mmCIF file of C-alpha atoms in Angstrom:
data_model
loop_
_atom_site.group_PDB
_atom_site.id
_atom_site.type_symbol
_atom_site.label_atom_id
_atom_site.label_comp_id
_atom_site.label_asym_id
_atom_site.label_seq_id
_atom_site.Cartn_x
_atom_site.Cartn_y
_atom_site.Cartn_z
ATOM 1 C CA MET A 1 -0.013 0.009 -0.027
ATOM 2 C CA ALA A 2 1.305 3.396 -1.191
ATOM 3 C CA LEU A 3 1.390 6.079 1.584
ATOM 4 C CA THR A 4 0.379 9.315 -0.168
ATOM 5 C CA HIS A 5 -0.445 11.750 2.899
ATOM 6 C CA LEU A 6 0.571 11.881 6.282
ATOM 7 C CA SER A 7 -0.309 14.327 9.166
ATOM 8 C CA ILE A 8 2.801 15.180 11.476
ATOM 9 C CA PRO A 9 3.010 17.433 14.216
ATOM 10 C CA THR A 10 5.034 20.517 13.112
ATOM 11 C CA GLU A 11 7.544 19.745 16.073
ATOM 12 C CA LEU A 12 8.321 16.455 14.605
ATOM 13 C CA VAL A 13 9.344 17.981 11.039
ATOM 14 C CA ASP A 14 12.559 19.456 12.227
ATOM 15 C CA GLN A 15 13.563 16.090 13.467
ATOM 16 C CA ILE A 16 12.694 14.369 10.296
ATOM 17 C CA VAL A 17 14.495 16.665 8.014
ATOM 18 C CA SER A 18 17.759 16.170 10.248
ATOM 19 C CA GLU A 19 17.477 12.510 9.864
ATOM 20 C CA VAL A 20 17.132 12.645 6.360
ATOM 21 C CA VAL A 21 20.046 14.607 5.894
ATOM 22 C CA ALA A 22 22.064 12.602 8.661
ATOM 23 C CA SER A 23 21.175 9.439 6.726
ATOM 24 C CA GLY A 24 22.385 10.688 3.415
ATOM 25 C CA ARG A 25 19.160 10.445 1.833
ATOM 26 C CA ARG A 26 18.946 14.260 0.722
ATOM 27 C CA ASP A 27 19.483 13.144 -2.958
ATOM 28 C CA ASP A 28 16.394 10.880 -2.872
ATOM 29 C CA VAL A 29 13.955 14.177 -1.887
ATOM 30 C CA ASP A 30 11.960 14.931 -4.933
ATOM 31 C CA THR A 31 8.796 16.897 -3.560
ATOM 32 C CA VAL A 32 8.136 18.690 -0.070
ATOM 33 C CA THR A 33 4.502 19.692 0.468
ATOM 34 C CA PHE A 34 3.585 22.217 3.157
ATOM 35 C CA ALA A 35 0.200 22.453 4.451
ATOM 36 C CA LEU A 36 -0.114 26.345 5.308
ATOM 37 C CA TYR A 37 -3.190 26.350 7.896
ATOM 38 C CA LYS A 38 -2.049 28.546 10.592
ATOM 39 C CA GLU A 39 0.068 31.484 11.002
ATOM 40 C CA ASP A 40 2.585 29.415 12.942
ATOM 41 C CA HIS A 41 3.086 27.028 10.060
ATOM 42 C CA LEU A 42 4.330 29.998 8.241
ATOM 43 C CA VAL A 43 6.899 30.773 11.072
ATOM 44 C CA PHE A 44 7.763 26.973 11.156
ATOM 45 C CA LEU A 45 8.185 26.980 7.391
ATOM 46 C CA ARG A 46 10.496 30.007 7.470
ATOM 47 C CA HIS A 47 12.371 28.037 10.258
ATOM 48 C CA ILE A 48 12.881 25.082 8.289
ATOM 49 C CA ILE A 49 14.027 26.769 5.223
ATOM 50 C CA SER A 50 16.536 29.099 7.254
ATOM 51 C CA LEU A 51 18.109 25.665 8.603
ATOM 52 C CA TYR A 52 18.139 23.806 5.399
ATOM 53 C CA SER A 53 18.280 26.095 2.576
ATOM 54 C CA TRP A 54 18.634 23.251 0.084
ATOM 55 C CA LEU A 55 15.259 22.311 0.834
ATOM 56 C CA ALA A 56 13.655 25.493 -0.730
ATOM 57 C CA PRO A 57 13.790 24.351 -4.490
ATOM 58 C CA PHE A 58 12.033 21.139 -3.338
ATOM 59 C CA VAL A 59 8.810 22.873 -2.053
ATOM 60 C CA HIS A 60 6.699 22.290 -5.062
ATOM 61 C CA GLU A 61 3.195 22.383 -3.471
ATOM 62 C CA VAL A 62 1.569 24.310 -0.841
ATOM 63 C CA THR A 63 -2.059 23.962 0.648
ATOM 64 C CA LEU A 64 -3.721 27.023 2.142
ATOM 65 C CA LYS A 65 -6.235 25.463 4.327
ATOM 66 C CA PHE A 66 -9.237 27.628 5.244
ATOM 67 C CA THR A 67 -10.705 27.551 8.742
ATOM 68 C CA LYS A 68 -14.369 27.165 9.167
ATOM 69 C CA TRP A 69 -16.187 29.928 11.106
ATOM 70 C CA ALA A 70 -19.432 29.438 13.194
ATOM 71 C CA ASP A 71 -21.457 31.376 10.454
ATOM 72 C CA GLY A 72 -20.751 28.546 7.998
ATOM 73 C CA LYS A 73 -18.189 30.430 5.938
ATOM 74 C CA ALA A 74 -14.715 29.068 5.491
ATOM 75 C CA GLN A 75 -12.014 31.753 5.801
ATOM 76 C CA ILE A 76 -8.285 32.464 6.648
ATOM 77 C CA PRO A 77 -8.176 36.194 7.980
ATOM 78 C CA GLY A 78 -6.520 38.250 5.643
ATOM 79 C CA GLN A 79 -3.663 39.057 8.017
ATOM 80 C CA TYR A 80 -2.812 35.459 7.690
ATOM 81 C CA LEU A 81 -3.231 34.750 4.024
ATOM 82 C CA MET A 82 -1.383 37.642 2.360
ATOM 83 C CA PRO A 83 1.550 37.386 4.458
ATOM 84 C CA VAL A 84 1.825 33.685 3.444
ATOM 85 C CA LEU A 85 1.475 34.414 -0.296
ATOM 86 C CA ASP A 86 4.083 37.361 0.117
ATOM 87 C CA ALA A 87 6.669 34.587 1.575
ATOM 88 C CA LEU A 88 6.228 31.931 -1.090
ATOM 89 C CA PRO A 89 8.388 33.330 -3.884
ATOM 90 C CA GLN A 90 11.430 33.111 -1.367
ATOM 91 C CA LEU A 91 10.499 30.081 0.580
ATOM 92 C CA ALA A 92 9.385 28.098 -2.337
ATOM 93 C CA PRO A 93 11.207 29.525 -5.593
ATOM 94 C CA GLN A 94 10.098 26.338 -7.739
ATOM 95 C CA LEU A 95 6.560 26.246 -6.704
ATOM 96 C CA GLN A 96 4.192 24.265 -8.958
ATOM 97 C CA THR A 97 1.002 23.760 -7.534
ATOM 98 C CA VAL A 98 -1.499 26.042 -5.222
ATOM 99 C CA ILE A 99 -4.256 24.249 -3.641
ATOM 100 C CA PHE A 100 -7.080 26.439 -1.758
ATOM 101 C CA ASP A 101 -8.960 24.148 0.482
ATOM 102 C CA GLU A 102 -12.497 25.116 1.683
ATOM 103 C CA ALA A 103 -11.821 28.873 0.645
ATOM 104 C CA HIS A 104 -14.691 31.355 0.627
ATOM 105 C CA SER A 105 -14.636 34.281 -1.529
ATOM 106 C CA ASP A 106 -15.361 36.590 1.340
ATOM 107 C CA ALA A 107 -11.775 35.874 2.656
ATOM 108 C CA TRP A 108 -10.052 38.237 0.378
ATOM 109 C CA SER A 109 -10.176 41.372 -1.863
ATOM 110 C CA CYS A 110 -9.674 40.443 -5.478
ATOM 111 C CA ARG A 111 -7.614 43.785 -5.936
ATOM 112 C CA ALA A 112 -4.990 43.070 -3.117
ATOM 113 C CA MET A 113 -4.940 39.417 -3.559
ATOM 114 C CA SER A 114 -4.062 39.592 -7.385
ATOM 115 C CA ARG A 115 -0.742 41.705 -6.670
ATOM 116 C CA TYR A 116 0.381 38.622 -4.560
ATOM 117 C CA LEU A 117 -0.507 36.117 -7.022
ATOM 118 C CA ARG A 118 1.477 37.780 -9.873
ATOM 119 C CA SER A 119 4.609 37.617 -7.636
ATOM 120 C CA LEU A 120 4.357 33.912 -7.105
ATOM 121 C CA PRO A 121 6.717 31.556 -9.144
ATOM 122 C CA PRO A 122 5.125 30.183 -12.487
ATOM 123 C CA VAL A 123 2.490 28.172 -10.996
ATOM 124 C CA ALA A 124 1.463 25.171 -13.451
ATOM 125 C CA THR A 125 -1.512 23.611 -11.235
ATOM 126 C CA LEU A 126 -4.007 25.378 -9.363
ATOM 127 C CA LYS A 127 -6.527 23.625 -7.156
ATOM 128 C CA LEU A 128 -9.890 25.069 -5.865
ATOM 129 C CA GLN A 129 -11.171 22.380 -3.772
ATOM 130 C CA HIS A 130 -14.505 22.573 -1.903
ATOM 131 C CA CYS A 131 -14.776 26.292 -2.277
ATOM 132 C CA ARG A 132 -17.299 28.910 -2.904
ATOM 133 C CA LEU A 133 -16.346 31.446 -5.472
ATOM 134 C CA ARG A 134 -17.487 34.073 -7.453
ATOM 135 C CA ILE A 135 -16.790 34.555 -11.224
ATOM 136 C CA MET A 136 -14.381 37.504 -10.295
ATOM 137 C CA ASP A 137 -12.397 35.175 -8.298
ATOM 138 C CA ILE A 138 -11.880 32.932 -10.936
ATOM 139 C CA LYS A 139 -10.940 35.561 -13.380
ATOM 140 C CA MET A 140 -8.518 36.722 -10.913
ATOM 141 C CA PHE A 141 -6.848 33.458 -10.561
ATOM 142 C CA LEU A 142 -6.477 32.962 -14.415
ATOM 143 C CA ARG A 143 -4.866 36.275 -14.517
ATOM 144 C CA GLY A 144 -2.896 35.726 -11.787
ATOM 145 C CA PHE A 145 -1.299 32.343 -13.042
ATOM 146 C CA PRO A 146 -0.593 32.978 -16.844
ATOM 147 C CA ASN A 147 1.345 29.674 -16.992
ATOM 148 C CA LEU A 148 -1.513 27.401 -15.536
ATOM 149 C CA GLN A 149 -1.769 24.094 -17.254
ATOM 150 C CA HIS A 150 -4.029 22.184 -15.004
ATOM 151 C CA LEU A 151 -7.181 23.680 -13.256
ATOM 152 C CA ASP A 152 -9.341 21.751 -10.891
ATOM 153 C CA ILE A 153 -12.371 23.309 -9.518
ATOM 154 C CA THR A 154 -14.732 21.862 -6.904
ATOM 155 C CA GLY A 155 -17.477 23.452 -5.262
ATOM 156 C CA SER A 156 -20.249 26.156 -5.859
ATOM 157 C CA LEU A 157 -20.006 28.895 -8.231
ATOM 158 C CA LEU A 158 -21.638 32.272 -7.910
ATOM 159 C CA SER A 159 -22.357 34.953 -10.515
ATOM 160 C CA GLY A 160 -20.589 38.018 -8.635
ATOM 161 C CA ASP A 161 -18.555 39.606 -11.573
ATOM 162 C CA SER A 162 -16.190 42.215 -12.309
ATOM 163 C CA LYS A 163 -16.680 44.366 -15.301
ATOM 164 C CA LEU A 164 -12.915 43.545 -16.601
ATOM 165 C CA ALA A 165 -13.622 40.632 -19.312
ATOM 166 C CA LEU A 166 -10.937 38.285 -20.158
ATOM 167 C CA THR A 167 -9.018 38.097 -22.980
ATOM 168 C CA ALA A 168 -7.309 35.347 -25.125
ATOM 169 C CA ALA A 169 -4.176 36.903 -23.477
ATOM 170 C CA ASP A 170 -5.161 36.299 -20.018
ATOM 171 C CA VAL A 171 -6.039 32.500 -20.269
ATOM 172 C CA SER A 172 -3.587 30.036 -20.984
ATOM 173 C CA SER A 173 -4.018 26.419 -23.083
ATOM 174 C CA LEU A 174 -4.930 24.087 -20.584
ATOM 175 C CA SER A 175 -3.592 20.622 -20.388
ATOM 176 C CA SER A 176 -6.418 19.517 -18.093
ATOM 177 C CA LEU A 177 -9.725 21.307 -16.714
ATOM 178 C CA ARG A 178 -11.338 19.388 -14.064
ATOM 179 C CA LEU A 179 -14.994 20.733 -12.996
ATOM 180 C CA LYS A 180 -17.029 19.421 -10.277
ATOM 181 C CA VAL A 181 -19.320 22.551 -9.776
ATOM 182 C CA TRP A 182 -22.956 23.601 -9.117
ATOM 183 C CA GLY A 183 -24.551 26.625 -8.484
ATOM 184 C CA THR A 184 -26.550 28.092 -5.438
ATOM 185 C CA ASN A 185 -30.214 29.485 -5.520
ATOM 186 C CA SER A 186 -31.666 29.312 -2.105
ATOM 187 C CA SER A 187 -34.904 31.008 -3.323
ATOM 188 C CA THR A 188 -35.550 27.960 -6.018
ATOM 189 C CA GLY A 189 -33.436 25.192 -4.432
ATOM 190 C CA SER A 190 -31.774 24.698 -7.827
ATOM 191 C CA LEU A 191 -28.265 23.872 -8.062
ATOM 192 C CA SER A 192 -28.110 24.689 -11.718
ATOM 193 C CA LEU A 193 -25.400 26.856 -12.790
ATOM 194 C CA PRO A 194 -26.060 30.842 -13.230
ATOM 195 C CA PRO A 195 -26.021 32.128 -16.826
ATOM 196 C CA LYS A 196 -23.221 34.032 -16.396
ATOM 197 C CA VAL A 197 -21.123 31.316 -14.682
ATOM 198 C CA ILE A 198 -22.044 28.981 -17.722
ATOM 199 C CA LYS A 199 -20.414 31.665 -20.036
ATOM 200 C CA LEU A 200 -17.408 31.625 -18.270
ATOM 201 C CA LEU A 201 -16.886 28.035 -18.238
ATOM 202 C CA THR A 202 -17.943 27.900 -22.140
ATOM 203 C CA SER A 203 -16.147 30.595 -23.404
ATOM 204 C CA SER A 204 -13.448 32.235 -21.095
ATOM 205 C CA ILE A 205 -11.799 29.584 -19.566
ATOM 206 C CA VAL A 206 -11.336 27.181 -22.566
ATOM 207 C CA MET A 207 -11.021 29.857 -25.275
ATOM 208 C CA ASN A 208 -7.407 28.903 -26.066
ATOM 209 C CA GLY A 209 -8.269 25.071 -25.786
ATOM 210 C CA VAL A 210 -8.113 22.170 -23.337
ATOM 211 C CA SER A 211 -6.636 18.625 -23.638
ATOM 212 C CA CYS A 212 -8.320 16.603 -21.094
ATOM 213 C CA LEU A 213 -11.728 17.672 -19.636
ATOM 214 C CA SER A 214 -13.092 16.082 -16.544
ATOM 215 C CA LEU A 215 -16.801 16.850 -15.496
ATOM 216 C CA GLY A 216 -18.717 15.903 -12.305
ATOM 217 C CA THR A 217 -21.041 17.100 -9.499
ATOM 218 C CA GLN A 218 -21.726 16.273 -5.924
ATOM 219 C CA THR A 219 -25.351 17.015 -6.019
ATOM 220 C CA THR A 220 -28.149 14.723 -7.000
ATOM 221 C CA SER A 221 -29.544 17.259 -9.170
ATOM 222 C CA GLY A 222 -29.623 16.527 -12.683
ATOM 223 C CA ASP A 223 -29.915 20.035 -14.122
ATOM 224 C CA VAL A 224 -26.123 21.261 -13.444
ATOM 225 C CA TRP A 225 -24.788 20.247 -16.906
ATOM 226 C CA ASP A 226 -27.957 20.921 -18.783
ATOM 227 C CA GLY A 227 -26.745 23.230 -21.818
ATOM 228 C CA VAL A 228 -23.214 23.382 -20.391
ATOM 229 C CA LEU A 229 -21.730 20.113 -21.663
ATOM 230 C CA GLY A 230 -22.414 20.696 -25.254
ATOM 231 C CA ALA A 231 -21.466 24.391 -25.169
ATOM 232 C CA LEU A 232 -17.973 23.254 -23.599
ATOM 233 C CA LEU A 233 -17.346 20.478 -25.994
ATOM 234 C CA ARG A 234 -17.758 22.904 -28.921
ATOM 235 C CA ALA A 235 -15.844 25.422 -27.010
ATOM 236 C CA ALA A 236 -12.755 22.896 -26.675
ATOM 237 C CA GLY A 237 -12.922 21.943 -30.443
ATOM 238 C CA PRO A 238 -10.240 20.118 -32.022
ATOM 239 C CA SER A 239 -7.931 20.879 -28.876
ATOM 240 C CA LEU A 240 -9.906 18.146 -26.952
ATOM 241 C CA LYS A 241 -8.275 14.553 -26.704
ATOM 242 C CA CYS A 242 -9.899 12.964 -23.328
ATOM 243 C CA LEU A 243 -13.370 13.374 -21.846
ATOM 244 C CA LYS A 244 -14.012 12.180 -18.225
ATOM 245 C CA TRP A 245 -17.377 11.651 -16.608
ATOM 246 C CA VAL A 246 -16.554 11.240 -13.006
ATOM 247 C CA ASP A 247 -19.974 11.543 -11.809
ATOM 248 C CA GLU A 248 -21.270 8.571 -9.341
ATOM 249 C CA ILE A 249 -24.723 10.142 -8.921
ATOM 250 C CA PRO A 250 -27.206 7.161 -10.134
ATOM 251 C CA SER A 251 -29.578 9.821 -11.560
ATOM 252 C CA ILE A 252 -27.043 11.840 -13.709
ATOM 253 C CA THR A 253 -25.234 9.761 -16.622
ATOM 254 C CA LEU A 254 -23.417 10.992 -19.495
ATOM 255 C CA GLU A 255 -25.467 8.569 -21.690
ATOM 256 C CA THR A 256 -28.346 10.708 -20.963
ATOM 257 C CA TYR A 257 -26.813 14.101 -21.739
ATOM 258 C CA LEU A 258 -25.407 12.624 -24.936
ATOM 259 C CA GLN A 259 -28.691 11.013 -25.885
ATOM 260 C CA GLU A 260 -31.266 13.794 -24.870
ATOM 261 C CA GLY A 261 -28.995 16.612 -25.733
ATOM 262 C CA ALA A 262 -28.077 15.551 -29.238
ATOM 263 C CA ILE A 263 -24.608 16.861 -28.501
ATOM 264 C CA ASP A 264 -22.622 17.711 -31.597
ATOM 265 C CA LEU A 265 -18.958 16.189 -31.337
ATOM 266 C CA SER A 266 -18.072 16.928 -34.962
ATOM 267 C CA SER A 267 -15.627 19.612 -33.882
ATOM 268 C CA ASN A 268 -13.956 17.183 -31.553
ATOM 269 C CA VAL A 269 -11.809 15.578 -34.166
ATOM 270 C CA ARG A 270 -8.994 14.540 -31.912
ATOM 271 C CA LEU A 271 -11.354 13.050 -29.048
ATOM 272 C CA HIS A 272 -9.798 9.658 -28.571
ATOM 273 C CA THR A 273 -10.274 8.923 -24.978
ATOM 274 C CA LEU A 274 -13.663 8.499 -23.102
ATOM 275 C CA VAL A 275 -13.729 7.794 -19.506
ATOM 276 C CA ILE A 276 -17.277 7.099 -17.974
ATOM 277 C CA ALA A 277 -17.272 6.732 -14.244
ATOM 278 C CA ASN A 278 -21.113 5.457 -13.413
ATOM 279 C CA MET A 279 -21.920 2.678 -15.736
ATOM 280 C CA THR A 280 -23.092 0.600 -13.040
ATOM 281 C CA SER A 281 -24.460 3.112 -10.749
ATOM 282 C CA SER A 282 -27.988 2.958 -11.696
ATOM 283 C CA TYR A 283 -29.660 1.540 -8.897
ATOM 284 C CA ARG A 284 -32.927 -0.280 -8.096
ATOM 285 C CA THR A 285 -34.507 -1.355 -4.996
ATOM 286 C CA VAL A 286 -35.029 -4.871 -3.725
ATOM 287 C CA ASP A 287 -36.525 -5.548 -0.289
ATOM 288 C CA GLY A 288 -35.536 -2.239 0.900
ATOM 289 C CA THR A 289 -31.751 -2.845 -0.172
ATOM 290 C CA GLN A 290 -30.488 -0.954 -3.074
ATOM 291 C CA LEU A 291 -28.434 -2.954 -5.499
ATOM 292 C CA ALA A 292 -26.280 -1.556 -8.331
ATOM 293 C CA ARG A 293 -27.483 -2.693 -11.574
ATOM 294 C CA VAL A 294 -23.979 -4.675 -12.328
ATOM 295 C CA LEU A 295 -25.684 -7.372 -10.122
ATOM 296 C CA ASN A 296 -28.249 -8.007 -12.542
ATOM 297 C CA LYS A 297 -26.653 -9.493 -15.907
ATOM 298 C CA ALA A 298 -29.674 -8.477 -17.984
ATOM 299 C CA GLU A 299 -29.581 -4.902 -16.527
ATOM 300 C CA ARG A 300 -25.735 -4.868 -17.063
ATOM 301 C CA ASP A 301 -25.784 -5.969 -20.731
ATOM 302 C CA ALA A 302 -28.596 -3.548 -21.551
ATOM 303 C CA ALA A 303 -26.408 -0.671 -20.163
ATOM 304 C CA LEU A 304 -23.561 -1.893 -22.143
ATOM 305 C CA GLN A 305 -25.636 -2.168 -25.174
ATOM 306 C CA SER A 306 -27.188 1.166 -24.939
ATOM 307 C CA TYR A 307 -23.726 2.673 -24.817
ATOM 308 C CA ALA A 308 -22.429 0.722 -27.691
ATOM 309 C CA ALA A 309 -25.300 1.757 -29.828
ATOM 310 C CA LEU A 310 -24.684 5.589 -28.804
ATOM 311 C CA LEU A 311 -20.942 5.277 -29.201
ATOM 312 C CA SER A 312 -21.202 3.651 -32.735
ATOM 313 C CA GLN A 313 -22.686 6.816 -33.959
ATOM 314 C CA PRO A 314 -20.686 8.701 -36.777
ATOM 315 C CA ARG A 315 -20.025 11.548 -34.292
ATOM 316 C CA PHE A 316 -17.745 9.058 -31.863
ATOM 317 C CA HIS A 317 -15.825 7.864 -34.790
ATOM 318 C CA SER A 318 -12.541 9.353 -33.532
ATOM 319 C CA LEU A 319 -12.600 7.371 -29.852
ATOM 320 C CA ALA A 320 -9.880 4.841 -29.952
ATOM 321 C CA GLU A 321 -10.061 4.250 -25.953
ATOM 322 C CA ILE A 322 -13.108 3.615 -23.695
ATOM 323 C CA TYR A 323 -13.082 3.040 -20.156
ATOM 324 C CA PHE A 324 -15.883 2.154 -17.549
ATOM 325 C CA VAL A 325 -15.175 2.684 -13.986
ATOM 326 C CA ILE A 326 -17.025 0.341 -11.978
ATOM 327 C CA GLY A 327 -17.034 -0.436 -8.283
ATOM 328 C CA TRP A 328 -16.656 -3.455 -6.132
ATOM 329 C CA VAL A 329 -20.339 -4.435 -5.151
ATOM 330 C CA ARG A 330 -20.873 -6.476 -2.212
ATOM 331 C CA ILE A 331 -24.075 -8.192 -0.986
ATOM 332 C CA ARG A 332 -24.120 -10.004 2.493
ATOM 333 C CA GLY A 333 -22.710 -13.446 2.108
ATOM 334 C CA ARG A 334 -21.745 -12.995 -1.729
ATOM 335 C CA PRO A 335 -18.363 -11.797 -3.094
ATOM 336 C CA PRO A 336 -17.775 -8.893 -5.038
ATOM 337 C CA THR A 337 -18.962 -9.108 -8.760
ATOM 338 C CA ALA A 338 -15.572 -10.234 -10.938
ATOM 339 C CA VAL A 339 -14.060 -7.552 -12.897
ATOM 340 C CA GLU A 340 -13.145 -10.326 -15.274
ATOM 341 C CA GLN A 341 -16.854 -11.521 -15.870
ATOM 342 C CA ILE A 342 -17.647 -7.752 -16.510
ATOM 343 C CA ASN A 343 -15.010 -7.519 -19.076
ATOM 344 C CA GLU A 344 -16.319 -10.258 -20.758
ATOM 345 C CA ALA A 345 -19.483 -8.891 -21.436
ATOM 346 C CA VAL A 346 -17.936 -5.563 -22.421
ATOM 347 C CA ARG A 347 -15.907 -7.301 -25.141
ATOM 348 C CA ASN A 348 -18.849 -9.228 -26.100
ATOM 349 C CA VAL A 349 -21.254 -5.927 -26.502
ATOM 350 C CA PHE A 350 -18.646 -3.915 -28.344
ATOM 351 C CA ALA A 351 -16.937 -6.585 -30.273
ATOM 352 C CA THR A 352 -17.353 -4.441 -33.396
ATOM 353 C CA PHE A 353 -15.332 -1.721 -31.865
ATOM 354 C CA VAL A 354 -12.541 -4.155 -30.617
ATOM 355 C CA VAL A 355 -12.038 -5.614 -34.259
ATOM 356 C CA LYS A 356 -11.602 -1.953 -35.357
ATOM 357 C CA GLY A 357 -8.920 -1.651 -32.916
ATOM 358 C CA VAL A 358 -10.744 0.313 -30.240
ATOM 359 C CA VAL A 359 -9.846 -0.375 -26.412
ATOM 360 C CA VAL A 360 -12.977 -1.097 -24.498
ATOM 361 C CA LYS A 361 -12.112 -2.058 -20.791
ATOM 362 C CA ALA A 362 -13.963 -1.899 -17.286
ATOM 363 C CA VAL A 363 -11.884 -0.965 -14.536
ATOM 364 C CA VAL A 364 -12.639 -1.009 -10.760
ATOM 365 C CA GLN A 365 -12.681 2.531 -8.879
ATOM 366 C CA LYS A 366 -9.513 1.660 -6.928
ATOM 367 C CA ILE A 367 -7.515 0.920 -9.959
ATOM 368 C CA ALA A 368 -9.015 3.896 -12.060
ATOM 369 C CA ARG A 369 -7.816 6.373 -9.410
ATOM 370 C CA VAL A 370 -4.466 5.241 -9.786
ATOM 371 C CA ILE A 371 -4.177 4.944 -13.522
ATOM 372 C CA SER A 372 -6.565 7.977 -14.171
ATOM 373 C CA ASP A 373 -3.905 10.627 -13.836
ATOM 374 C CA GLU A 374 -1.485 8.294 -16.384
ATOM 375 C CA TRP A 375 -4.400 8.417 -18.994
ATOM 376 C CA GLU A 376 -4.299 12.197 -18.431
ATOM 377 C CA GLN A 377 -0.927 12.583 -18.881
ATOM 378 C CA GLU A 378 -0.335 10.324 -21.838
ATOM 379 C CA THR A 379 -3.133 12.518 -23.473
ATOM 380 C CA ILE A 380 -1.471 15.796 -22.639
ATOM 381 C CA ALA A 381 2.233 14.260 -23.877
ATOM 382 C CA GLU A 382 0.397 13.930 -27.410
ATOM 383 C CA GLY A 383 -0.009 17.435 -27.749
ATOM 384 C CA LYS A 384 3.445 18.242 -27.130
#
């Protein structure tokens, strides 16, 4: 099992770094990530860098964690956030990734913060995790990171905008864009995205192209991507090589959007990889227990046949790889459904695709998480 994240008390970090140096393992250091949650974390980072100056170039990633307040908003007080941003060029000169975690747009002034963003090293990856942001915030980040290659946004998007429009010079050509977003409308209860947000996503962000597009939502509302998916695909045009549908909500399927929306893919002539996360996530109730349809062979095959019929249409002729991401499904007293069994069904249903050289496979969620980035990086590399 690979250990990817470990929380360590700050007082132990100094000891760990000392032991790394003492044991002669300094050359093994590749990347150091500091989670800057509090003011004393910045003090500690300064302390570590002052003791081990060689460490600074290895700090490639920082996470700015926003603490929740009693009123439900998540903020780092400005007197903490701005000093951190101001210190990063010196403490992390090779910074590549910036992560804002649970940020609320009330935590900053765009005018003040934009000055600090422009002074940071050339950041290639920006992740806005579980955030609540306005249009003006997204514009600020795009202008502040002109070398951005990977943009990941998870959270709710509001329509608060600035008068200054984005131009092609403000937005880089993205290698990957991951969107797991929804709107917030307390008066109607709808989670559909506001029209101005849709315009931002479908025009400004992808105006210079995107190689890999990942879409999803954490809500059960089926209207989040209505009218958005087709517009995004048209805007991406020939730059798009990989499309991932990462939703696992049973009522929201890529199949539904592609069928009912009559989405035109004629401009996506280089689209070769399609990743569908919830092929088996349609549920039925049996004796009060929800079972995934993968457990029912007839329903499973019907779902696959429906996708096969859809993807055999001329608009999907450029596809070279199709992946269905499934989950291990357990019932009391029964083993999980074998992936090999599902792949056999996939090969049978997609036989005409396989004969033409198209790769069609089912993979479990755990494996998909490991290899998903590989698919993305390979797709991106083809464009370089």
